[in-house]
Amino acid sequence: MKKTFMGVRLRRLREERGLTQVALARALELSPSYLNQLEQNQRPLTVPVLLKLNAVFGVDVQRFSEDDEARLIADLREVLGEAPGGEAVAQAEIRELAASMPAVARVLVALGRRQRDALEREEAWAARLGLDRGEVAAAKPMPYEEVRDFFYARHNYIDELDSLAERLFEAWLLSPGAVAAGLELRLLQAHGVQVLRDLGLEEGGPAGAEALRLFDPGRRLLRLSAHLAPGQQAFQMATELAFLEAGDLIRELAEGAALSSEEARRLARIGLANYFAGALVLPYRRFLAAAEQLRYDIERLGQAFGVAFETVCHRLSTLQRPEARGVPFFFVRVDRAGNISKRQSATDFHFSRIGGTCPLWNVYEAFAQPGRVLTQLAAMPDGRAYLWVARSVSRGYGGYGAPGKTFAVGLGCDLRHGERLVYSKGLNLRDPEAYTPIGAGCKVCEREACPQRAFPPVGRSLAVDEHSSRFAPYPVR
């Protein structure tokens, strides 16, 4: 079993609490010399010590998780690989920085991302205005990325909203898989809001362009799209109830997120309301129990709770309550062009924010096999392996000729959790030869021999022979 050394984090916790080594050792029922060895990384941090920290100080053990360190290492590799004019930073140095000075590492990651966002915004404006990049001033980070980082930092779990939604589910006597009627009754009795299912029925309206939900506070009317399934209706009603029942809490969370603009705070409020809606329709303990019983079978969970494939995947990525954790999943939704429109992570896995994602990832294969659940064992360049599940999802509410939407949804977890999933059936989880070698995207991936590599990593050049066809500027037939 791999040993876990977390001396710096333990020392930082002690200093935050204003304790001496002797005082902390006494509280944890350890000898001062043993605690000193823990802080100096001469001894590994054991599970009994972690449990004692949780019992005495209420410390979330996730603070000492190797997954957190792995996330930080991946983020450092990305931003340091983009640093202009600097020498290459060795993987060993990055690991040492993440382990020994995590706070400094996080500041570097934040600075690197801010610089990258500014450069990308410069390039976009320069292209739009026909100017050189140097003529365009740097702008603030993109609001969507700020909000994604807010959820990412909390491991995609918002306890305040999740616990409240679960309590309300029980108080309102809702039933799993049939919550729409109960939510409609709550809207009417507690808030005087009547629900109409008439959006999209007006004659002459643009096909497929209607809103899914419109709330008229003056007339106390909540209008829903007439084309929504019962589970979708429930989610839309739950989202409106989020603002009515938990509006103050949502505003407080958004204001406390240290976002840079009102647009970002508005997007955060929408994201938090959607989170509450998912937690209300799929209450934590009931949903986690069903997921464990069904071995995380997404389609059977959808049938049990009356919701779509994508909704189940999204909820599975949020099951990180400290005292009752589910499998830590990474959830992503992409379109055919590779644009990532949703990305939520309860684990350390992430794809690059620059230059696209990996074409060897099975989420893209899902477009070629509509409606079919695909599995993949995939290994990243750092040696970590994952089990991925992917499927295409489509939606279209208009009539003939109306444009629809098609996405691919991916759900992945570290391979050490693979046996808990029904999707591991028939797969050899212990055979590295069966793993597909993927990466975070060409600009940050170090796999030089990859047959799908489009260009070298940022800040590096690969050896190119003029007599070779690799990285030729024009297609080679």
mmCIF file with all atom_site columns, C-alpha atoms in Angstrom, residues 264-434:
data_model
loop_
_atom_site.group_PDB
_atom_site.id
_atom_site.type_symbol
_atom_site.label_atom_id
_atom_site.label_alt_id
_atom_site.label_comp_id
_atom_site.label_asym_id
_atom_site.label_entity_id
_atom_site.label_seq_id
_atom_site.pdbx_PDB_ins_code
_atom_site.Cartn_x
_atom_site.Cartn_y
_atom_site.Cartn_z
_atom_site.occupancy
_atom_site.B_iso_or_equiv
_atom_site.pdbx_formal_charge
_atom_site.auth_seq_id
_atom_site.auth_comp_id
_atom_site.auth_asym_id
_atom_site.auth_atom_id
_atom_site.pdbx_PDB_model_num
ATOM 1   C CA . ALA A 1 264 ? -19.836 35.811 -12.699 1.00 0.00 ? 264 ALA A CA 1
ATOM 2   C CA . ARG A 1 265 ? -21.918 36.117 -9.531  1.00 0.00 ? 265 ARG A CA 1
ATOM 3   C CA . ARG A 1 266 ? -25.114 35.867 -11.588 1.00 0.00 ? 266 ARG A CA 1
ATOM 4   C CA . LEU A 1 267 ? -23.806 32.724 -13.285 1.00 0.00 ? 267 LEU A CA 1
ATOM 5   C CA . ALA A 1 268 ? -22.844 31.344 -9.866  1.00 0.00 ? 268 ALA A CA 1
ATOM 6   C CA . ARG A 1 269 ? -26.392 31.929 -8.594  1.00 0.00 ? 269 ARG A CA 1
ATOM 7   C CA . ILE A 1 270 ? -27.783 30.049 -11.598 1.00 0.00 ? 270 ILE A CA 1
ATOM 8   C CA . GLY A 1 271 ? -25.300 27.212 -11.072 1.00 0.00 ? 271 GLY A CA 1
ATOM 9   C CA . LEU A 1 272 ? -26.141 26.994 -7.371  1.00 0.00 ? 272 LEU A CA 1
ATOM 10  C CA . ALA A 1 273 ? -29.882 26.975 -8.119  1.00 0.00 ? 273 ALA A CA 1
ATOM 11  C CA . ASN A 1 274 ? -29.367 24.134 -10.589 1.00 0.00 ? 274 ASN A CA 1
ATOM 12  C CA . TYR A 1 275 ? -27.306 22.307 -7.968  1.00 0.00 ? 275 TYR A CA 1
ATOM 13  C CA . PHE A 1 276 ? -30.147 22.675 -5.451  1.00 0.00 ? 276 PHE A CA 1
ATOM 14  C CA . ALA A 1 277 ? -32.631 21.405 -8.046  1.00 0.00 ? 277 ALA A CA 1
ATOM 15  C CA . GLY A 1 278 ? -30.572 18.273 -8.679  1.00 0.00 ? 278 GLY A CA 1
ATOM 16  C CA . ALA A 1 279 ? -30.233 17.657 -4.943  1.00 0.00 ? 279 ALA A CA 1
ATOM 17  C CA . LEU A 1 280 ? -33.995 18.078 -4.454  1.00 0.00 ? 280 LEU A CA 1
ATOM 18  C CA . VAL A 1 281 ? -35.020 15.769 -7.297  1.00 0.00 ? 281 VAL A CA 1
ATOM 19  C CA . LEU A 1 282 ? -32.275 13.246 -6.391  1.00 0.00 ? 282 LEU A CA 1
ATOM 20  C CA . PRO A 1 283 ? -31.927 13.468 -2.569  1.00 0.00 ? 283 PRO A CA 1
ATOM 21  C CA . TYR A 1 284 ? -28.461 12.552 -1.347  1.00 0.00 ? 284 TYR A CA 1
ATOM 22  C CA . ARG A 1 285 ? -28.880 9.520  0.914   1.00 0.00 ? 285 ARG A CA 1
ATOM 23  C CA . ARG A 1 286 ? -31.623 7.884  -1.146  1.00 0.00 ? 286 ARG A CA 1
ATOM 24  C CA . PHE A 1 287 ? -29.753 8.422  -4.390  1.00 0.00 ? 287 PHE A CA 1
ATOM 25  C CA . LEU A 1 288 ? -26.390 7.245  -3.010  1.00 0.00 ? 288 LEU A CA 1
ATOM 26  C CA . ALA A 1 289 ? -27.988 4.093  -1.562  1.00 0.00 ? 289 ALA A CA 1
ATOM 27  C CA . ALA A 1 290 ? -29.599 3.309  -4.912  1.00 0.00 ? 290 ALA A CA 1
ATOM 28  C CA . ALA A 1 291 ? -26.338 4.010  -6.766  1.00 0.00 ? 291 ALA A CA 1
ATOM 29  C CA . GLU A 1 292 ? -24.400 1.609  -4.536  1.00 0.00 ? 292 GLU A CA 1
ATOM 30  C CA . GLN A 1 293 ? -27.101 -1.065 -4.807  1.00 0.00 ? 293 GLN A CA 1
ATOM 31  C CA . LEU A 1 294 ? -27.259 -0.795 -8.614  1.00 0.00 ? 294 LEU A CA 1
ATOM 32  C CA . ARG A 1 295 ? -23.453 -0.534 -8.921  1.00 0.00 ? 295 ARG A CA 1
ATOM 33  C CA . TYR A 1 296 ? -23.773 2.929  -10.447 1.00 0.00 ? 296 TYR A CA 1
ATOM 34  C CA . ASP A 1 297 ? -25.800 1.715  -13.425 1.00 0.00 ? 297 ASP A CA 1
ATOM 35  C CA . ILE A 1 298 ? -26.722 5.083  -14.944 1.00 0.00 ? 298 ILE A CA 1
ATOM 36  C CA . GLU A 1 299 ? -29.676 3.915  -17.023 1.00 0.00 ? 299 GLU A CA 1
ATOM 37  C CA . ARG A 1 300 ? -31.278 1.963  -14.155 1.00 0.00 ? 300 ARG A CA 1
ATOM 38  C CA . LEU A 1 301 ? -30.819 4.943  -11.845 1.00 0.00 ? 301 LEU A CA 1
ATOM 39  C CA . GLY A 1 302 ? -32.523 7.123  -14.434 1.00 0.00 ? 302 GLY A CA 1
ATOM 40  C CA . GLN A 1 303 ? -35.467 4.722  -14.542 1.00 0.00 ? 303 GLN A CA 1
ATOM 41  C CA . ALA A 1 304 ? -35.715 4.598  -10.734 1.00 0.00 ? 304 ALA A CA 1
ATOM 42  C CA . PHE A 1 305 ? -35.722 8.378  -10.303 1.00 0.00 ? 305 PHE A CA 1
ATOM 43  C CA . GLY A 1 306 ? -37.444 9.371  -13.532 1.00 0.00 ? 306 GLY A CA 1
ATOM 44  C CA . VAL A 1 307 ? -34.633 11.508 -14.937 1.00 0.00 ? 307 VAL A CA 1
ATOM 45  C CA . ALA A 1 308 ? -32.427 11.483 -18.022 1.00 0.00 ? 308 ALA A CA 1
ATOM 46  C CA . PHE A 1 309 ? -28.952 9.972  -18.503 1.00 0.00 ? 309 PHE A CA 1
ATOM 47  C CA . GLU A 1 310 ? -27.169 13.322 -18.306 1.00 0.00 ? 310 GLU A CA 1
ATOM 48  C CA . THR A 1 311 ? -28.960 14.320 -15.093 1.00 0.00 ? 311 THR A CA 1
ATOM 49  C CA . VAL A 1 312 ? -27.896 11.084 -13.398 1.00 0.00 ? 312 VAL A CA 1
ATOM 50  C CA . CYS A 1 313 ? -24.278 11.579 -14.503 1.00 0.00 ? 313 CYS A CA 1
ATOM 51  C CA . HIS A 1 314 ? -24.234 15.129 -13.204 1.00 0.00 ? 314 HIS A CA 1
ATOM 52  C CA . ARG A 1 315 ? -25.631 14.085 -9.817  1.00 0.00 ? 315 ARG A CA 1
ATOM 53  C CA . LEU A 1 316 ? -23.166 11.197 -9.509  1.00 0.00 ? 316 LEU A CA 1
ATOM 54  C CA . SER A 1 317 ? -20.321 13.719 -9.751  1.00 0.00 ? 317 SER A CA 1
ATOM 55  C CA . THR A 1 318 ? -21.562 15.510 -6.595  1.00 0.00 ? 318 THR A CA 1
ATOM 56  C CA . LEU A 1 319 ? -21.701 12.653 -4.063  1.00 0.00 ? 319 LEU A CA 1
ATOM 57  C CA . GLN A 1 320 ? -18.866 13.808 -1.824  1.00 0.00 ? 320 GLN A CA 1
ATOM 58  C CA . ARG A 1 321 ? -20.504 14.370 1.563   1.00 0.00 ? 321 ARG A CA 1
ATOM 59  C CA . PRO A 1 322 ? -17.640 13.783 4.057   1.00 0.00 ? 322 PRO A CA 1
ATOM 60  C CA . GLU A 1 323 ? -19.443 11.163 6.137   1.00 0.00 ? 323 GLU A CA 1
ATOM 61  C CA . ALA A 1 324 ? -21.047 9.388  3.156   1.00 0.00 ? 324 ALA A CA 1
ATOM 62  C CA . ARG A 1 325 ? -18.964 9.606  -0.003  1.00 0.00 ? 325 ARG A CA 1
ATOM 63  C CA . GLY A 1 326 ? -19.842 7.973  -3.274  1.00 0.00 ? 326 GLY A CA 1
ATOM 64  C CA . VAL A 1 327 ? -17.383 7.184  -6.048  1.00 0.00 ? 327 VAL A CA 1
ATOM 65  C CA . PRO A 1 328 ? -15.568 10.444 -6.897  1.00 0.00 ? 328 PRO A CA 1
ATOM 66  C CA . PHE A 1 329 ? -16.468 11.037 -10.537 1.00 0.00 ? 329 PHE A CA 1
ATOM 67  C CA . PHE A 1 330 ? -15.439 13.464 -13.218 1.00 0.00 ? 330 PHE A CA 1
ATOM 68  C CA . PHE A 1 331 ? -18.365 14.604 -15.383 1.00 0.00 ? 331 PHE A CA 1
ATOM 69  C CA . VAL A 1 332 ? -18.052 16.298 -18.764 1.00 0.00 ? 332 VAL A CA 1
ATOM 70  C CA . ARG A 1 333 ? -20.277 17.189 -21.707 1.00 0.00 ? 333 ARG A CA 1
ATOM 71  C CA . VAL A 1 334 ? -18.841 17.985 -25.134 1.00 0.00 ? 334 VAL A CA 1
ATOM 72  C CA . ASP A 1 335 ? -20.144 18.745 -28.598 1.00 0.00 ? 335 ASP A CA 1
ATOM 73  C CA . ARG A 1 336 ? -18.900 17.366 -31.912 1.00 0.00 ? 336 ARG A CA 1
ATOM 74  C CA . ALA A 1 337 ? -16.380 20.191 -32.253 1.00 0.00 ? 337 ALA A CA 1
ATOM 75  C CA . GLY A 1 338 ? -14.792 19.309 -28.910 1.00 0.00 ? 338 GLY A CA 1
ATOM 76  C CA . ASN A 1 339 ? -16.190 22.291 -27.006 1.00 0.00 ? 339 ASN A CA 1
ATOM 77  C CA . ILE A 1 340 ? -16.718 21.460 -23.333 1.00 0.00 ? 340 ILE A CA 1
ATOM 78  C CA . SER A 1 341 ? -20.012 22.970 -22.191 1.00 0.00 ? 341 SER A CA 1
ATOM 79  C CA . LYS A 1 342 ? -20.092 21.224 -18.792 1.00 0.00 ? 342 LYS A CA 1
ATOM 80  C CA . ARG A 1 343 ? -17.189 20.086 -16.657 1.00 0.00 ? 343 ARG A CA 1
ATOM 81  C CA . GLN A 1 344 ? -17.565 19.081 -13.018 1.00 0.00 ? 344 GLN A CA 1
ATOM 82  C CA . SER A 1 345 ? -15.081 17.127 -10.953 1.00 0.00 ? 345 SER A CA 1
ATOM 83  C CA . ALA A 1 346 ? -15.150 15.421 -7.574  1.00 0.00 ? 346 ALA A CA 1
ATOM 84  C CA . THR A 1 347 ? -11.723 13.924 -8.274  1.00 0.00 ? 347 THR A CA 1
ATOM 85  C CA . ASP A 1 348 ? -8.279  15.034 -9.429  1.00 0.00 ? 348 ASP A CA 1
ATOM 86  C CA . PHE A 1 349 ? -8.823  14.304 -13.126 1.00 0.00 ? 349 PHE A CA 1
ATOM 87  C CA . HIS A 1 350 ? -9.130  17.214 -15.516 1.00 0.00 ? 350 HIS A CA 1
ATOM 88  C CA . PHE A 1 351 ? -8.523  17.992 -19.164 1.00 0.00 ? 351 PHE A CA 1
ATOM 89  C CA . SER A 1 352 ? -6.584  20.971 -20.427 1.00 0.00 ? 352 SER A CA 1
ATOM 90  C CA . ARG A 1 353 ? -8.302  24.345 -20.626 1.00 0.00 ? 353 ARG A CA 1
ATOM 91  C CA . ILE A 1 354 ? -6.300  25.222 -23.723 1.00 0.00 ? 354 ILE A CA 1
ATOM 92  C CA . GLY A 1 355 ? -6.037  23.704 -27.166 1.00 0.00 ? 355 GLY A CA 1
ATOM 93  C CA . GLY A 1 356 ? -8.787  21.086 -27.072 1.00 0.00 ? 356 GLY A CA 1
ATOM 94  C CA . THR A 1 357 ? -9.034  17.656 -25.513 1.00 0.00 ? 357 THR A CA 1
ATOM 95  C CA . CYS A 1 358 ? -7.621  14.249 -26.398 1.00 0.00 ? 358 CYS A CA 1
ATOM 96  C CA . PRO A 1 359 ? -9.058  12.645 -29.574 1.00 0.00 ? 359 PRO A CA 1
ATOM 97  C CA . LEU A 1 360 ? -8.312  9.167  -28.172 1.00 0.00 ? 360 LEU A CA 1
ATOM 98  C CA . TRP A 1 361 ? -10.802 9.714  -25.348 1.00 0.00 ? 361 TRP A CA 1
ATOM 99  C CA . ASN A 1 362 ? -13.922 7.586  -25.840 1.00 0.00 ? 362 ASN A CA 1
ATOM 100 C CA . VAL A 1 363 ? -16.345 10.467 -25.308 1.00 0.00 ? 363 VAL A CA 1
ATOM 101 C CA . TYR A 1 364 ? -15.835 11.371 -28.985 1.00 0.00 ? 364 TYR A CA 1
ATOM 102 C CA . GLU A 1 365 ? -16.477 7.806  -30.130 1.00 0.00 ? 365 GLU A CA 1
ATOM 103 C CA . ALA A 1 366 ? -19.964 8.141  -28.601 1.00 0.00 ? 366 ALA A CA 1
ATOM 104 C CA . PHE A 1 367 ? -21.062 10.381 -31.486 1.00 0.00 ? 367 PHE A CA 1
ATOM 105 C CA . ALA A 1 368 ? -20.431 7.523  -33.922 1.00 0.00 ? 368 ALA A CA 1
ATOM 106 C CA . GLN A 1 369 ? -22.589 5.107  -31.898 1.00 0.00 ? 369 GLN A CA 1
ATOM 107 C CA . PRO A 1 370 ? -25.661 7.142  -30.838 1.00 0.00 ? 370 PRO A CA 1
ATOM 108 C CA . GLY A 1 371 ? -27.423 6.000  -27.673 1.00 0.00 ? 371 GLY A CA 1
ATOM 109 C CA . ARG A 1 372 ? -24.928 3.254  -26.892 1.00 0.00 ? 372 ARG A CA 1
ATOM 110 C CA . VAL A 1 373 ? -23.014 3.221  -23.587 1.00 0.00 ? 373 VAL A CA 1
ATOM 111 C CA . LEU A 1 374 ? -19.273 2.912  -24.263 1.00 0.00 ? 374 LEU A CA 1
ATOM 112 C CA . THR A 1 375 ? -16.575 2.018  -21.735 1.00 0.00 ? 375 THR A CA 1
ATOM 113 C CA . GLN A 1 376 ? -12.853 2.719  -21.787 1.00 0.00 ? 376 GLN A CA 1
ATOM 114 C CA . LEU A 1 377 ? -9.861  1.986  -19.591 1.00 0.00 ? 377 LEU A CA 1
ATOM 115 C CA . ALA A 1 378 ? -7.587  4.979  -20.066 1.00 0.00 ? 378 ALA A CA 1
ATOM 116 C CA . ALA A 1 379 ? -4.171  5.889  -18.680 1.00 0.00 ? 379 ALA A CA 1
ATOM 117 C CA . MET A 1 380 ? -2.787  9.413  -18.337 1.00 0.00 ? 380 MET A CA 1
ATOM 118 C CA . PRO A 1 381 ? 0.900   10.239 -18.878 1.00 0.00 ? 381 PRO A CA 1
ATOM 119 C CA . ASP A 1 382 ? 1.496   10.332 -15.100 1.00 0.00 ? 382 ASP A CA 1
ATOM 120 C CA . GLY A 1 383 ? 0.510   6.647  -14.883 1.00 0.00 ? 383 GLY A CA 1
ATOM 121 C CA . ARG A 1 384 ? -2.927  7.135  -13.334 1.00 0.00 ? 384 ARG A CA 1
ATOM 122 C CA . ALA A 1 385 ? -5.627  4.977  -14.890 1.00 0.00 ? 385 ALA A CA 1
ATOM 123 C CA . TYR A 1 386 ? -9.355  5.653  -15.166 1.00 0.00 ? 386 TYR A CA 1
ATOM 124 C CA . LEU A 1 387 ? -12.571 3.895  -16.102 1.00 0.00 ? 387 LEU A CA 1
ATOM 125 C CA . TRP A 1 388 ? -14.657 6.020  -18.459 1.00 0.00 ? 388 TRP A CA 1
ATOM 126 C CA . VAL A 1 389 ? -18.313 5.679  -19.454 1.00 0.00 ? 389 VAL A CA 1
ATOM 127 C CA . ALA A 1 390 ? -19.629 7.722  -22.385 1.00 0.00 ? 390 ALA A CA 1
ATOM 128 C CA . ARG A 1 391 ? -22.887 8.057  -24.305 1.00 0.00 ? 391 ARG A CA 1
ATOM 129 C CA . SER A 1 392 ? -24.435 10.508 -26.727 1.00 0.00 ? 392 SER A CA 1
ATOM 130 C CA . VAL A 1 393 ? -27.519 12.461 -25.675 1.00 0.00 ? 393 VAL A CA 1
ATOM 131 C CA . SER A 1 394 ? -29.871 14.369 -27.973 1.00 0.00 ? 394 SER A CA 1
ATOM 132 C CA . ARG A 1 395 ? -32.672 16.817 -27.469 1.00 0.00 ? 395 ARG A CA 1
ATOM 133 C CA . GLY A 1 396 ? -34.994 18.629 -29.819 1.00 0.00 ? 396 GLY A CA 1
ATOM 134 C CA . TYR A 1 397 ? -38.297 20.235 -28.921 1.00 0.00 ? 397 TYR A CA 1
ATOM 135 C CA . GLY A 1 398 ? -39.304 21.701 -32.272 1.00 0.00 ? 398 GLY A CA 1
ATOM 136 C CA . GLY A 1 399 ? -41.200 20.186 -35.183 1.00 0.00 ? 399 GLY A CA 1
ATOM 137 C CA . TYR A 1 400 ? -39.958 19.048 -38.544 1.00 0.00 ? 400 TYR A CA 1
ATOM 138 C CA . GLY A 1 401 ? -36.844 20.899 -39.645 1.00 0.00 ? 401 GLY A CA 1
ATOM 139 C CA . ALA A 1 402 ? -36.177 22.399 -36.219 1.00 0.00 ? 402 ALA A CA 1
ATOM 140 C CA . PRO A 1 403 ? -32.528 22.242 -35.148 1.00 0.00 ? 403 PRO A CA 1
ATOM 141 C CA . GLY A 1 404 ? -31.723 19.831 -32.350 1.00 0.00 ? 404 GLY A CA 1
ATOM 142 C CA . LYS A 1 405 ? -28.809 19.436 -29.995 1.00 0.00 ? 405 LYS A CA 1
ATOM 143 C CA . THR A 1 406 ? -26.481 16.458 -29.683 1.00 0.00 ? 406 THR A CA 1
ATOM 144 C CA . PHE A 1 407 ? -23.801 16.102 -27.040 1.00 0.00 ? 407 PHE A CA 1
ATOM 145 C CA . ALA A 1 408 ? -21.598 13.350 -25.673 1.00 0.00 ? 408 ALA A CA 1
ATOM 146 C CA . VAL A 1 409 ? -21.604 12.855 -21.926 1.00 0.00 ? 409 VAL A CA 1
ATOM 147 C CA . GLY A 1 410 ? -18.634 11.289 -20.154 1.00 0.00 ? 410 GLY A CA 1
ATOM 148 C CA . LEU A 1 411 ? -18.349 10.011 -16.585 1.00 0.00 ? 411 LEU A CA 1
ATOM 149 C CA . GLY A 1 412 ? -15.002 8.797  -15.276 1.00 0.00 ? 412 GLY A CA 1
ATOM 150 C CA . CYS A 1 413 ? -13.398 7.633  -12.052 1.00 0.00 ? 413 CYS A CA 1
ATOM 151 C CA . ASP A 1 414 ? -10.026 6.459  -10.826 1.00 0.00 ? 414 ASP A CA 1
ATOM 152 C CA . LEU A 1 415 ? -9.485  2.790  -11.636 1.00 0.00 ? 415 LEU A CA 1
ATOM 153 C CA . ARG A 1 416 ? -9.207  1.880  -7.961  1.00 0.00 ? 416 ARG A CA 1
ATOM 154 C CA . HIS A 1 417 ? -12.986 2.429  -7.763  1.00 0.00 ? 417 HIS A CA 1
ATOM 155 C CA . GLY A 1 418 ? -13.650 0.497  -10.972 1.00 0.00 ? 418 GLY A CA 1
ATOM 156 C CA . GLU A 1 419 ? -14.908 -2.719 -9.388  1.00 0.00 ? 419 GLU A CA 1
ATOM 157 C CA . ARG A 1 420 ? -17.725 -0.784 -7.707  1.00 0.00 ? 420 ARG A CA 1
ATOM 158 C CA . LEU A 1 421 ? -19.173 0.017  -11.145 1.00 0.00 ? 421 LEU A CA 1
ATOM 159 C CA . VAL A 1 422 ? -21.274 -2.328 -13.245 1.00 0.00 ? 422 VAL A CA 1
ATOM 160 C CA . TYR A 1 423 ? -19.338 -1.031 -16.258 1.00 0.00 ? 423 TYR A CA 1
ATOM 161 C CA . SER A 1 424 ? -16.216 -2.921 -15.141 1.00 0.00 ? 424 SER A CA 1
ATOM 162 C CA . LYS A 1 425 ? -17.921 -6.203 -16.014 1.00 0.00 ? 425 LYS A CA 1
ATOM 163 C CA . GLY A 1 426 ? -15.828 -8.051 -18.586 1.00 0.00 ? 426 GLY A CA 1
ATOM 164 C CA . LEU A 1 427 ? -12.896 -5.617 -18.361 1.00 0.00 ? 427 LEU A CA 1
ATOM 165 C CA . ASN A 1 428 ? -9.435  -6.551 -17.108 1.00 0.00 ? 428 ASN A CA 1
ATOM 166 C CA . LEU A 1 429 ? -8.797  -3.676 -14.714 1.00 0.00 ? 429 LEU A CA 1
ATOM 167 C CA . ARG A 1 430 ? -5.346  -4.957 -13.784 1.00 0.00 ? 430 ARG A CA 1
ATOM 168 C CA . ASP A 1 431 ? -3.856  -5.245 -17.259 1.00 0.00 ? 431 ASP A CA 1
ATOM 169 C CA . PRO A 1 432 ? -2.010  -2.039 -18.222 1.00 0.00 ? 432 PRO A CA 1
ATOM 170 C CA . GLU A 1 433 ? -1.846  -3.313 -21.792 1.00 0.00 ? 433 GLU A CA 1
ATOM 171 C CA . ALA A 1 434 ? -5.619  -2.854 -21.983 1.00 0.00 ? 434 ALA A CA 1
#
